[in-house]
PDB file of N, CA, C and O and ligand atoms in Angstrom:
ATOM      1  N   UNK V  15      11.898   8.250   1.574  1.00  0.00           N
ATOM      2  CA  UNK V  15      11.618   7.161   2.502  1.00  0.00           C
ATOM      3  C   UNK V  15      10.142   6.756   2.401  1.00  0.00           C
ATOM      4  O   UNK V  15       9.254   7.576   2.536  1.00  0.00           O
ATOM      5  N   UNK V  16       9.880   5.509   2.153  1.00  0.00           N
ATOM      6  CA  UNK V  16       8.511   5.043   2.036  1.00  0.00           C
ATOM      7  C   UNK V  16       8.014   4.536   3.380  1.00  0.00           C
ATOM      8  O   UNK V  16       8.795   4.276   4.292  1.00  0.00           O
ATOM      9  N   UNK V  17       6.695   4.360   3.476  1.00  0.00           N
ATOM     10  CA  UNK V  17       6.124   3.869   4.722  1.00  0.00           C
ATOM     11  C   UNK V  17       6.556   2.430   4.982  1.00  0.00           C
ATOM     12  O   UNK V  17       6.729   2.025   6.115  1.00  0.00           O
ATOM     13  N   UNK V  18       6.712   1.656   3.935  1.00  0.00           N
ATOM     14  CA  UNK V  18       7.106   0.253   4.108  1.00  0.00           C
ATOM     15  C   UNK V  18       8.514   0.146   4.689  1.00  0.00           C
ATOM     16  O   UNK V  18       8.897  -0.871   5.225  1.00  0.00           O
ATOM     17  N   UNK V  19       9.292   1.179   4.548  1.00  0.00           N
ATOM     18  CA  UNK V  19      10.670   1.125   5.009  1.00  0.00           C
ATOM     19  C   UNK V  19      10.813   1.338   6.499  1.00  0.00           C
ATOM     20  O   UNK V  19      11.902   1.227   7.033  1.00  0.00           O
ATOM     21  N   UNK V  20       9.709   1.657   7.178  1.00  0.00           N
ATOM     22  CA  UNK V  20       9.797   1.988   8.597  1.00  0.00           C
ATOM     23  C   UNK V  20      10.356   0.843   9.435  1.00  0.00           C
ATOM     24  O   UNK V  20      11.281   1.028  10.209  1.00  0.00           O
ATOM     25  N   UNK V  21       9.787  -0.357   9.277  1.00  0.00           N
ATOM     26  CA  UNK V  21      10.235  -1.499  10.067  1.00  0.00           C
ATOM     27  C   UNK V  21      11.669  -1.875   9.711  1.00  0.00           C
ATOM     28  O   UNK V  21      12.468  -2.203  10.571  1.00  0.00           O
ATOM     29  N   UNK V  22      11.965  -1.781   8.433  1.00  0.00           N
ATOM     30  CA  UNK V  22      13.314  -2.113   7.993  1.00  0.00           C
ATOM     31  C   UNK V  22      14.304  -1.118   8.567  1.00  0.00           C
ATOM     32  O   UNK V  22      15.372  -1.485   9.021  1.00  0.00           O
ATOM     33  N   UNK V  23      13.927   0.148   8.571  1.00  0.00           N
ATOM     34  CA  UNK V  23      14.834   1.181   9.035  1.00  0.00           C
ATOM     35  C   UNK V  23      15.150   1.029  10.513  1.00  0.00           C
ATOM     36  O   UNK V  23      16.248   1.325  10.946  1.00  0.00           O
ATOM     37  N   UNK V  24      14.164   0.544  11.291  1.00  0.00           N
ATOM     38  CA  UNK V  24      14.384   0.432  12.733  1.00  0.00           C
ATOM     39  C   UNK V  24      15.502  -0.557  13.038  1.00  0.00           C
ATOM     40  O   UNK V  24      16.136  -0.481  14.077  1.00  0.00           O
ATOM     41  N   UNK V  25      15.746  -1.483  12.110  1.00  0.00           N
ATOM     42  CA  UNK V  25      16.828  -2.444  12.343  1.00  0.00           C
ATOM     43  C   UNK V  25      18.185  -1.826  12.025  1.00  0.00           C
ATOM     44  O   UNK V  25      19.212  -2.365  12.387  1.00  0.00           O
ATOM     45  N   UNK V  26      18.145  -0.719  11.325  1.00  0.00           N
ATOM     46  CA  UNK V  26      19.395  -0.092  10.928  1.00  0.00           C
ATOM     47  C   UNK V  26      19.867   0.930  11.953  1.00  0.00           C
ATOM     48  O   UNK V  26      20.970   1.440  11.862  1.00  0.00           O
ATOM     49  N   UNK V  27      19.006   1.182  12.939  1.00  0.00           N
ATOM     50  CA  UNK V  27      19.380   2.162  13.946  1.00  0.00           C
ATOM     51  C   UNK V  27      19.447   1.506  15.315  1.00  0.00           C
ATOM     52  O   UNK V  27      18.709   0.568  15.605  1.00  0.00           O
ATOM     53  N   UNK V  28      20.303   2.012  16.150  1.00  0.00           N
ATOM     54  CA  UNK V  28      20.434   1.496  17.501  1.00  0.00           C
ATOM     55  C   UNK V  28      20.088   2.638  18.448  1.00  0.00           C
ATOM     56  O   UNK V  28      20.729   3.691  18.426  1.00  0.00           O
ATOM     57  N   UNK V  29      19.057   2.414  19.273  1.00  0.00           N
ATOM     58  CA  UNK V  29      18.632   3.468  20.182  1.00  0.00           C
ATOM     59  C   UNK V  29      19.499   3.476  21.444  1.00  0.00           C
ATOM     60  O   UNK V  29      19.703   2.443  22.071  1.00  0.00           O
ATOM     61  N   UNK V  30      20.000   4.649  21.790  1.00  0.00           N
ATOM     62  CA  UNK V  30      20.778   4.797  23.019  1.00  0.00           C
ATOM     63  C   UNK V  30      19.858   5.441  24.055  1.00  0.00           C
ATOM     64  O   UNK V  30      19.594   6.632  24.001  1.00  0.00           O
ATOM     65  N   UNK V  31      19.340   4.643  25.020  1.00  0.00           N
ATOM     66  CA  UNK V  31      18.363   5.155  25.987  1.00  0.00           C
ATOM     67  C   UNK V  31      18.932   6.207  26.932  1.00  0.00           C
ATOM     68  O   UNK V  31      18.203   7.050  27.440  1.00  0.00           O
ATOM     69  N   UNK V  32      20.221   6.164  27.156  1.00  0.00           N
ATOM     70  CA  UNK V  32      20.827   7.140  28.069  1.00  0.00           C
ATOM     71  C   UNK V  32      20.845   8.532  27.457  1.00  0.00           C
ATOM     72  O   UNK V  32      20.642   9.523  28.137  1.00  0.00           O
ATOM     73  N   UNK V  33      21.092   8.588  26.177  1.00  0.00           N
ATOM     74  CA  UNK V  33      21.173   9.887  25.519  1.00  0.00           C
ATOM     75  C   UNK V  33      19.922  10.211  24.717  1.00  0.00           C
ATOM     76  O   UNK V  33      19.732  11.335  24.281  1.00  0.00           O
ATOM     77  N   UNK V  34      19.057   9.175  24.524  1.00  0.00           N
ATOM     78  CA  UNK V  34      17.830   9.413  23.791  1.00  0.00           C
ATOM     79  C   UNK V  34      18.035   9.676  22.317  1.00  0.00           C
ATOM     80  O   UNK V  34      17.282  10.408  21.697  1.00  0.00           O
ATOM     81  N   UNK V  35      19.053   9.075  21.771  1.00  0.00           N
ATOM     82  CA  UNK V  35      19.320   9.286  20.350  1.00  0.00           C
ATOM     83  C   UNK V  35      19.397   7.954  19.615  1.00  0.00           C
ATOM     84  O   UNK V  35      19.639   6.909  20.216  1.00  0.00           O
ATOM     85  N   UNK V  36      19.170   8.002  18.337  1.00  0.00           N
ATOM     86  CA  UNK V  36      19.289   6.818  17.505  1.00  0.00           C
ATOM     87  C   UNK V  36      20.583   6.906  16.710  1.00  0.00           C
ATOM     88  O   UNK V  36      20.860   7.911  16.067  1.00  0.00           O
ATOM     89  N   UNK V  37      21.346   5.857  16.812  1.00  0.00           N
ATOM     90  CA  UNK V  37      22.608   5.849  16.075  1.00  0.00           C
ATOM     91  C   UNK V  37      22.514   4.900  14.890  1.00  0.00           C
ATOM     92  O   UNK V  37      21.932   3.824  14.998  1.00  0.00           O
ATOM     93  N   UNK V  38      23.114   5.311  13.819  1.00  0.00           N
ATOM     94  CA  UNK V  38      23.090   4.498  12.617  1.00  0.00           C
ATOM     95  C   UNK V  38      23.969   3.271  12.779  1.00  0.00           C
ATOM     96  O   UNK V  38      25.141   3.371  13.127  1.00  0.00           O
ATOM     97  N   UNK V  39      23.376   2.090  12.563  1.00  0.00           N
ATOM     98  CA  UNK V  39      24.156   0.855  12.662  1.00  0.00           C
ATOM     99  C   UNK V  39      24.695   0.455  11.298  1.00  0.00           C
ATOM    100  O   UNK V  39      25.844   0.104  11.153  1.00  0.00           O
ATOM    101  N   UNK V  40      23.820   0.511  10.328  1.00  0.00           N
ATOM    102  CA  UNK V  40      24.243   0.153   8.975  1.00  0.00           C
ATOM    103  C   UNK V  40      23.612   1.109   7.984  1.00  0.00           C
ATOM    104  O   UNK V  40      22.558   1.668   8.222  1.00  0.00           O
ATOM    105  N   UNK V  41      24.272   1.257   6.878  1.00  0.00           N
ATOM    106  CA  UNK V  41      23.809   2.183   5.867  1.00  0.00           C
ATOM    107  C   UNK V  41      23.640   1.419   4.547  1.00  0.00           C
ATOM    108  O   UNK V  41      24.424   0.538   4.234  1.00  0.00           O
ATOM    109  N   UNK V  42      22.575   1.779   3.838  1.00  0.00           N
ATOM    110  CA  UNK V  42      22.324   1.117   2.567  1.00  0.00           C
ATOM    111  C   UNK V  42      22.994   1.896   1.444  1.00  0.00           C
ATOM    112  O   UNK V  42      22.895   3.120   1.379  1.00  0.00           O
ATOM    113  N   UNK V  43      23.667   1.179   0.596  1.00  0.00           N
ATOM    114  CA  UNK V  43      24.382   1.796  -0.519  1.00  0.00           C
ATOM    115  C   UNK V  43      23.401   2.496  -1.458  1.00  0.00           C
ATOM    116  O   UNK V  43      22.431   1.895  -1.917  1.00  0.00           O
ATOM    117  N   UNK V  44      23.650   3.784  -1.753  1.00  0.00           N
ATOM    118  CA  UNK V  44      22.763   4.528  -2.652  1.00  0.00           C
ATOM    119  C   UNK V  44      22.895   4.083  -4.104  1.00  0.00           C
ATOM    120  O   UNK V  44      22.048   4.395  -4.931  1.00  0.00           O
ATOM    121  N   UNK V  45      23.933   3.353  -4.405  1.00  0.00           N
ATOM    122  CA  UNK V  45      24.142   2.936  -5.791  1.00  0.00           C
ATOM    123  C   UNK V  45      23.530   1.580  -6.096  1.00  0.00           C
ATOM    124  O   UNK V  45      22.886   1.388  -7.111  1.00  0.00           O
ATOM    125  N   UNK V  46      23.739   0.593  -5.202  1.00  0.00           N
ATOM    126  CA  UNK V  46      23.238  -0.754  -5.479  1.00  0.00           C
ATOM    127  C   UNK V  46      22.236  -1.242  -4.441  1.00  0.00           C
ATOM    128  O   UNK V  46      21.675  -2.319  -4.598  1.00  0.00           O
ATOM    129  N   UNK V  47      22.005  -0.476  -3.351  1.00  0.00           N
ATOM    130  CA  UNK V  47      20.972  -0.822  -2.389  1.00  0.00           C
ATOM    131  C   UNK V  47      21.355  -1.875  -1.380  1.00  0.00           C
ATOM    132  O   UNK V  47      20.515  -2.318  -0.600  1.00  0.00           O
ATOM    133  N   UNK V  48      22.597  -2.297  -1.371  1.00  0.00           N
ATOM    134  CA  UNK V  48      23.025  -3.306  -0.404  1.00  0.00           C
ATOM    135  C   UNK V  48      23.548  -2.620   0.870  1.00  0.00           C
ATOM    136  O   UNK V  48      23.924  -1.453   0.850  1.00  0.00           O
ATOM    137  N   UNK V  49      23.580  -3.394   1.966  1.00  0.00           N
ATOM    138  CA  UNK V  49      24.048  -2.839   3.230  1.00  0.00           C
ATOM    139  C   UNK V  49      25.551  -2.615   3.172  1.00  0.00           C
ATOM    140  O   UNK V  49      26.309  -3.493   2.748  1.00  0.00           O
ATOM    141  N   UNK V  50      25.945  -1.446   3.614  1.00  0.00           N
ATOM    142  CA  UNK V  50      27.359  -1.102   3.568  1.00  0.00           C
ATOM    143  C   UNK V  50      28.041  -1.441   4.889  1.00  0.00           C
ATOM    144  O   UNK V  50      27.398  -1.572   5.923  1.00  0.00           O
ATOM    145  N   UNK V  51      29.354  -1.560   4.860  1.00  0.00           N
ATOM    146  CA  UNK V  51      30.124  -1.867   6.059  1.00  0.00           C
ATOM    147  C   UNK V  51      30.778  -0.593   6.574  1.00  0.00           C
ATOM    148  O   UNK V  51      31.214   0.255   5.796  1.00  0.00           O
ATOM    149  N   UNK V  52      30.839  -0.475   7.891  1.00  0.00           N
ATOM    150  CA  UNK V  52      31.477   0.690   8.494  1.00  0.00           C
ATOM    151  C   UNK V  52      32.920   0.356   8.846  1.00  0.00           C
ATOM    152  O   UNK V  52      33.200  -0.580   9.582  1.00  0.00           O
ATOM    153  N   UNK V  53      33.822   1.129   8.281  1.00  0.00           N
ATOM    154  CA  UNK V  53      35.238   0.958   8.594  1.00  0.00           C
ATOM    155  C   UNK V  53      35.679   2.129   9.451  1.00  0.00           C
ATOM    156  O   UNK V  53      35.386   3.271   9.129  1.00  0.00           O
ATOM    157  N   UNK V  54      36.379   1.855  10.520  1.00  0.00           N
ATOM    158  CA  UNK V  54      36.759   2.921  11.449  1.00  0.00           C
ATOM    159  C   UNK V  54      38.172   3.435  11.237  1.00  0.00           C
ATOM    160  O   UNK V  54      38.560   4.430  11.831  1.00  0.00           O
ATOM    161  N   UNK V  55      38.950   2.790  10.431  1.00  0.00           N
ATOM    162  CA  UNK V  55      40.308   3.264  10.217  1.00  0.00           C
ATOM    163  C   UNK V  55      40.677   3.192   8.741  1.00  0.00           C
ATOM    164  O   UNK V  55      40.188   2.314   8.022  1.00  0.00           O
ATOM    165  N   UNK V  56      41.513   4.092   8.247  1.00  0.00           N
ATOM    166  CA  UNK V  56      42.154   5.170   9.013  1.00  0.00           C
ATOM    167  C   UNK V  56      41.191   6.290   9.384  1.00  0.00           C
ATOM    168  O   UNK V  56      41.455   7.031  10.322  1.00  0.00           O
ATOM    169  N   UNK V  57      40.078   6.422   8.666  1.00  0.00           N
ATOM    170  CA  UNK V  57      39.052   7.404   8.989  1.00  0.00           C
ATOM    171  C   UNK V  57      37.691   6.724   8.879  1.00  0.00           C
ATOM    172  O   UNK V  57      37.524   5.816   8.064  1.00  0.00           O
ATOM    173  N   UNK V  58      36.728   7.132   9.749  1.00  0.00           N
ATOM    174  CA  UNK V  58      35.408   6.499   9.703  1.00  0.00           C
ATOM    175  C   UNK V  58      34.769   6.669   8.334  1.00  0.00           C
ATOM    176  O   UNK V  58      34.672   7.774   7.823  1.00  0.00           O
ATOM    177  N   UNK V  59      34.355   5.565   7.740  1.00  0.00           N
ATOM    178  CA  UNK V  59      33.730   5.656   6.432  1.00  0.00           C
ATOM    179  C   UNK V  59      32.871   4.426   6.177  1.00  0.00           C
ATOM    180  O   UNK V  59      33.121   3.348   6.714  1.00  0.00           O
ATOM    181  N   UNK V  60      31.859   4.621   5.336  1.00  0.00           N
ATOM    182  CA  UNK V  60      31.013   3.515   4.906  1.00  0.00           C
ATOM    183  C   UNK V  60      31.543   3.023   3.570  1.00  0.00           C
ATOM    184  O   UNK V  60      31.847   3.816   2.688  1.00  0.00           O
ATOM    185  N   UNK V  61      31.644   1.704   3.465  1.00  0.00           N
ATOM    186  CA  UNK V  61      32.137   1.142   2.207  1.00  0.00           C
ATOM    187  C   UNK V  61      31.231   0.017   1.731  1.00  0.00           C
ATOM    188  O   UNK V  61      30.853  -0.856   2.502  1.00  0.00           O
ATOM    189  N   UNK V  62      30.891   0.062   0.449  1.00  0.00           N
ATOM    190  CA  UNK V  62      30.086  -1.002  -0.140  1.00  0.00           C
ATOM    191  C   UNK V  62      31.023  -2.006  -0.795  1.00  0.00           C
ATOM    192  O   UNK V  62      31.806  -1.651  -1.675  1.00  0.00           O
ATOM    193  N   UNK V  63      30.959  -3.245  -0.343  1.00  0.00           N
ATOM    194  CA  UNK V  63      31.845  -4.263  -0.873  1.00  0.00           C
ATOM    195  C   UNK V  63      31.430  -4.775  -2.240  1.00  0.00           C
ATOM    196  O   UNK V  63      32.166  -5.512  -2.881  1.00  0.00           O
ATOM    197  N   UNK V  64      30.231  -4.375  -2.684  1.00  0.00           N
ATOM    198  CA  UNK V  64      29.739  -4.871  -3.970  1.00  0.00           C
ATOM    199  C   UNK V  64      30.114  -3.955  -5.124  1.00  0.00           C
ATOM    200  O   UNK V  64      30.549  -4.413  -6.167  1.00  0.00           O
ATOM    201  N   UNK V  65      29.950  -2.638  -4.911  1.00  0.00           N
ATOM    202  CA  UNK V  65      30.240  -1.712  -5.999  1.00  0.00           C
ATOM    203  C   UNK V  65      31.363  -0.743  -5.631  1.00  0.00           C
ATOM    204  O   UNK V  65      31.673   0.160  -6.395  1.00  0.00           O
ATOM    205  N   UNK V  66      31.951  -0.937  -4.440  1.00  0.00           N
ATOM    206  CA  UNK V  66      33.093  -0.134  -3.984  1.00  0.00           C
ATOM    207  C   UNK V  66      32.743   1.329  -3.716  1.00  0.00           C
ATOM    208  O   UNK V  66      33.636   2.171  -3.656  1.00  0.00           O
ATOM    209  N   UNK V  67      31.465   1.620  -3.553  1.00  0.00           N
ATOM    210  CA  UNK V  67      31.064   2.978  -3.202  1.00  0.00           C
ATOM    211  C   UNK V  67      31.544   3.278  -1.775  1.00  0.00           C
ATOM    212  O   UNK V  67      31.408   2.455  -0.876  1.00  0.00           O
ATOM    213  N   UNK V  68      32.135   4.444  -1.579  1.00  0.00           N
ATOM    214  CA  UNK V  68      32.641   4.831  -0.265  1.00  0.00           C
ATOM    215  C   UNK V  68      32.103   6.201   0.111  1.00  0.00           C
ATOM    216  O   UNK V  68      32.039   7.098  -0.719  1.00  0.00           O
ATOM    217  N   UNK V  69      31.713   6.336   1.366  1.00  0.00           N
ATOM    218  CA  UNK V  69      31.179   7.605   1.841  1.00  0.00           C
ATOM    219  C   UNK V  69      31.746   7.883   3.224  1.00  0.00           C
ATOM    220  O   UNK V  69      31.800   6.985   4.069  1.00  0.00           O
ATOM    221  N   UNK V  70      32.163   9.115   3.473  1.00  0.00           N
ATOM    222  CA  UNK V  70      32.697   9.487   4.767  1.00  0.00           C
ATOM    223  C   UNK V  70      31.586   9.426   5.810  1.00  0.00           C
ATOM    224  O   UNK V  70      30.490   9.915   5.584  1.00  0.00           O
ATOM    225  N   UNK V  71      31.863   8.785   6.952  1.00  0.00           N
ATOM    226  CA  UNK V  71      30.874   8.638   8.004  1.00  0.00           C
ATOM    227  C   UNK V  71      30.959   9.789   8.997  1.00  0.00           C
ATOM    228  O   UNK V  71      32.049  10.256   9.315  1.00  0.00           O
ATOM    229  N   UNK V  72      29.785  10.233   9.440  1.00  0.00           N
ATOM    230  CA  UNK V  72      29.739  11.265  10.463  1.00  0.00           C
ATOM    231  C   UNK V  72      29.268  10.600  11.751  1.00  0.00           C
ATOM    232  O   UNK V  72      28.095  10.347  11.933  1.00  0.00           O
ATOM    233  N   UNK V  73      30.183  10.299  12.631  1.00  0.00           N
ATOM    234  CA  UNK V  73      29.825   9.604  13.864  1.00  0.00           C
ATOM    235  C   UNK V  73      29.720  10.567  15.035  1.00  0.00           C
ATOM    236  O   UNK V  73      30.369  11.584  15.019  1.00  0.00           O
TER     237      UNK V  73
HETATM  238 ZN1  LIG X 121      27.018  -0.549  -3.623  1.00  0.00          ZN
END
């Protein structure tokens, strides 16, 4: 993680003030660097529509 990524990263997380935690809103594809989509069914997973990379989400 670079220092320049700090501002960008803050847009990818959603702060929950009640619990004091940051939740991941979007994830960047490790293969092509594009924002991935979160699919909740049949199982939570991140999917990249550009290169079809899929990763199991831990919610
Ligand atoms: Zn990708």
